[in-house]
Amino acid sequence: MSGLISLTLRIWRQRSPESPGAYASYRLERVSADLSLLEALDLLNEQLISAGERPVGFEHDCREGICGSCGFLVNGQAHGPQAATTVCQLYLRRFNDGDTLVLAPWQAKAFPPIQDLVVDRSALDRLIEAGGFCSVNTGNAPDANAILVGRDQAASAFETATCIGCGACVASCRNASASLFVAAKLAHLAQLPQGQPERAARAEAMQQQMGREGFGSCSSQLECEAVCPKQISADWISWMHGERRRAAGSGG
Ligand code: SF4
Ligand code: FES
């Protein structure tokens, strides 16, 4: 369905990490329902700049659901009401004419505010630095199929590798836990031959880093799975706990 739609946007405005924040209301009158929510914010920002006001800060890059940089709460839901969708792929036609949308930044101790809808998600980068990589020298690219990986194994590893690091799982968790993110990163590498040499050390280091960054523990509320734009299963969190036991058993 296409057409025109009018909306009220109530947006969290906060000039800097130190300044107090407050909601401000803006009207979008008869704009195309085929705009994405980020395009609607672009439009709003053009209006604000023309009026000499500060534009709304929000993060974005690919606008195709693959980079993970966008992301905020829409009416209290991470990435909004549409399942398996990043906020850049959420279109105004998903809403009704006259709706009010409340836009707020991720709220978690480990994600301090920067400005408006932008928070500092570098804690996720530090989790990756703690071990979410392979440092094994693999030499030149091998011939195709030289390293045998079964189809189901490859598909399962790919499923977890689709995590885009958006942080929605953290933002929707009442404990602000990064468990789904870390579980996805661990599972993606642990299911492939290249991930085996550092498997135990990686599981230990990344889970320890979660605590240091101020992320909470998992209490199986499953909100993370519900909001994950890549539909990564929370079953991987149980699997991750097994990885830590396995790491302890291997001495490393
Ligand atoms: S697990 Fe899902 S919600 Fe969490 S960072 Fe990855 S893609 Fe985003
Ligand atoms: S801008 Fe890249 S996932 Fe939304």
PDB file of N, CA, C and O and ligand atoms in Angstrom, residues 79 124 162-170 180-181 184 224 227-232, ligand 1:
ATOM      1  N   HIS A  79      14.168  -1.449  17.376  1.00  0.00           N
ATOM      2  CA  HIS A  79      13.958  -1.504  15.922  1.00  0.00           C
ATOM      3  C   HIS A  79      12.484  -1.448  15.530  1.00  0.00           C
ATOM      4  O   HIS A  79      12.137  -1.709  14.369  1.00  0.00           O
ATOM      5  N   LEU A 124      30.680  -3.256  22.455  1.00  0.00           N
ATOM      6  CA  LEU A 124      30.574  -4.447  21.592  1.00  0.00           C
ATOM      7  C   LEU A 124      31.891  -4.679  20.849  1.00  0.00           C
ATOM      8  O   LEU A 124      32.308  -5.826  20.656  1.00  0.00           O
ATOM      9  N   THR A 162      25.432 -14.110  10.976  1.00  0.00           N
ATOM     10  CA  THR A 162      24.632 -12.995  10.451  1.00  0.00           C
ATOM     11  C   THR A 162      24.415 -11.897  11.478  1.00  0.00           C
ATOM     12  O   THR A 162      23.844 -10.855  11.144  1.00  0.00           O
ATOM     13  N   CYS A 163      24.855 -12.098  12.713  1.00  0.00           N
ATOM     14  CA  CYS A 163      24.743 -11.034  13.727  1.00  0.00           C
ATOM     15  C   CYS A 163      25.428  -9.770  13.205  1.00  0.00           C
ATOM     16  O   CYS A 163      26.574  -9.815  12.771  1.00  0.00           O
ATOM     17  N   ILE A 164      24.714  -8.650  13.236  1.00  0.00           N
ATOM     18  CA  ILE A 164      25.261  -7.397  12.710  1.00  0.00           C
ATOM     19  C   ILE A 164      25.733  -6.458  13.820  1.00  0.00           C
ATOM     20  O   ILE A 164      26.068  -5.294  13.557  1.00  0.00           O
ATOM     21  N   GLY A 165      25.719  -6.938  15.070  1.00  0.00           N
ATOM     22  CA  GLY A 165      26.237  -6.108  16.164  1.00  0.00           C
ATOM     23  C   GLY A 165      25.438  -4.851  16.420  1.00  0.00           C
ATOM     24  O   GLY A 165      25.995  -3.825  16.809  1.00  0.00           O
ATOM     25  N   CYS A 166      24.133  -4.950  16.220  1.00  0.00           N
ATOM     26  CA  CYS A 166      23.306  -3.742  16.358  1.00  0.00           C
ATOM     27  C   CYS A 166      23.061  -3.352  17.811  1.00  0.00           C
ATOM     28  O   CYS A 166      22.810  -2.193  18.124  1.00  0.00           O
ATOM     29  N   GLY A 167      23.081  -4.337  18.707  1.00  0.00           N
ATOM     30  CA  GLY A 167      22.851  -4.051  20.121  1.00  0.00           C
ATOM     31  C   GLY A 167      21.392  -4.091  20.544  1.00  0.00           C
ATOM     32  O   GLY A 167      21.078  -3.798  21.701  1.00  0.00           O
ATOM     33  N   ALA A 168      20.493  -4.458  19.648  1.00  0.00           N
ATOM     34  CA  ALA A 168      19.071  -4.512  20.014  1.00  0.00           C
ATOM     35  C   ALA A 168      18.826  -5.528  21.127  1.00  0.00           C
ATOM     36  O   ALA A 168      17.960  -5.334  21.986  1.00  0.00           O
ATOM     37  N   CYS A 169      19.587  -6.619  21.098  1.00  0.00           N
ATOM     38  CA  CYS A 169      19.428  -7.652  22.135  1.00  0.00           C
ATOM     39  C   CYS A 169      19.744  -7.077  23.507  1.00  0.00           C
ATOM     40  O   CYS A 169      19.040  -7.349  24.488  1.00  0.00           O
ATOM     41  N   VAL A 170      20.766  -6.240  23.579  1.00  0.00           N
ATOM     42  CA  VAL A 170      21.129  -5.597  24.854  1.00  0.00           C
ATOM     43  C   VAL A 170      20.030  -4.630  25.262  1.00  0.00           C
ATOM     44  O   VAL A 170      19.569  -4.613  26.409  1.00  0.00           O
ATOM     45  N   LEU A 180      23.305 -12.721  23.836  1.00  0.00           N
ATOM     46  CA  LEU A 180      22.987 -13.232  22.499  1.00  0.00           C
ATOM     47  C   LEU A 180      24.079 -12.818  21.505  1.00  0.00           C
ATOM     48  O   LEU A 180      24.483 -13.619  20.649  1.00  0.00           O
ATOM     49  N   PHE A 181      24.553 -11.595  21.637  1.00  0.00           N
ATOM     50  CA  PHE A 181      25.628 -11.119  20.756  1.00  0.00           C
ATOM     51  C   PHE A 181      26.877 -11.997  20.907  1.00  0.00           C
ATOM     52  O   PHE A 181      27.436 -12.492  19.926  1.00  0.00           O
ATOM     53  N   ALA A 184      26.420 -15.545  19.660  1.00  0.00           N
ATOM     54  CA  ALA A 184      26.448 -15.623  18.194  1.00  0.00           C
ATOM     55  C   ALA A 184      27.885 -15.584  17.682  1.00  0.00           C
ATOM     56  O   ALA A 184      28.265 -16.359  16.793  1.00  0.00           O
ATOM     57  N   CYS A 224      15.680 -10.812  23.755  1.00  0.00           N
ATOM     58  CA  CYS A 224      16.755 -10.634  22.773  1.00  0.00           C
ATOM     59  C   CYS A 224      16.399 -11.335  21.460  1.00  0.00           C
ATOM     60  O   CYS A 224      16.525 -10.760  20.379  1.00  0.00           O
ATOM     61  N   VAL A 227      13.617  -9.543  19.434  1.00  0.00           N
ATOM     62  CA  VAL A 227      13.912  -8.296  18.707  1.00  0.00           C
ATOM     63  C   VAL A 227      15.075  -8.428  17.730  1.00  0.00           C
ATOM     64  O   VAL A 227      15.315  -7.512  16.955  1.00  0.00           O
ATOM     65  N   CYS A 228      15.785  -9.535  17.752  1.00  0.00           N
ATOM     66  CA  CYS A 228      16.974  -9.652  16.898  1.00  0.00           C
ATOM     67  C   CYS A 228      16.570  -9.546  15.423  1.00  0.00           C
ATOM     68  O   CYS A 228      15.780 -10.353  14.928  1.00  0.00           O
ATOM     69  N   PRO A 229      17.102  -8.569  14.707  1.00  0.00           N
ATOM     70  CA  PRO A 229      16.712  -8.428  13.301  1.00  0.00           C
ATOM     71  C   PRO A 229      17.172  -9.598  12.444  1.00  0.00           C
ATOM     72  O   PRO A 229      16.677  -9.787  11.336  1.00  0.00           O
ATOM     73  N   LYS A 230      18.129 -10.384  12.956  1.00  0.00           N
ATOM     74  CA  LYS A 230      18.620 -11.530  12.197  1.00  0.00           C
ATOM     75  C   LYS A 230      18.061 -12.839  12.742  1.00  0.00           C
ATOM     76  O   LYS A 230      18.502 -13.922  12.331  1.00  0.00           O
ATOM     77  N   GLN A 231      17.126 -12.746  13.669  1.00  0.00           N
ATOM     78  CA  GLN A 231      16.414 -13.920  14.210  1.00  0.00           C
ATOM     79  C   GLN A 231      17.367 -15.004  14.720  1.00  0.00           C
ATOM     80  O   GLN A 231      17.164 -16.198  14.478  1.00  0.00           O
ATOM     81  N   ILE A 232      18.412 -14.559  15.421  1.00  0.00           N
ATOM     82  CA  ILE A 232      19.352 -15.527  15.995  1.00  0.00           C
ATOM     83  C   ILE A 232      18.710 -16.141  17.238  1.00  0.00           C
ATOM     84  O   ILE A 232      18.167 -15.435  18.095  1.00  0.00           O
TER      85      ILE A 232
HETATM   86  S1  SF4 B   1      22.435 -10.942  18.245  1.00  0.00           S
HETATM   87 FE1  SF4 B   1      20.834  -9.969  16.947  1.00  0.00          FE
HETATM   88  S2  SF4 B   1      20.089  -8.227  18.186  1.00  0.00           S
HETATM   89 FE2  SF4 B   1      22.058  -8.857  19.072  1.00  0.00          FE
HETATM   90  S3  SF4 B   1      23.639  -7.590  18.121  1.00  0.00           S
HETATM   91 FE3  SF4 B   1      23.478  -9.485  16.881  1.00  0.00          FE
HETATM   92  S4  SF4 B   1      21.977  -8.994  15.272  1.00  0.00           S
HETATM   93 FE4  SF4 B   1      21.724  -7.404  16.849  1.00  0.00          FE
END
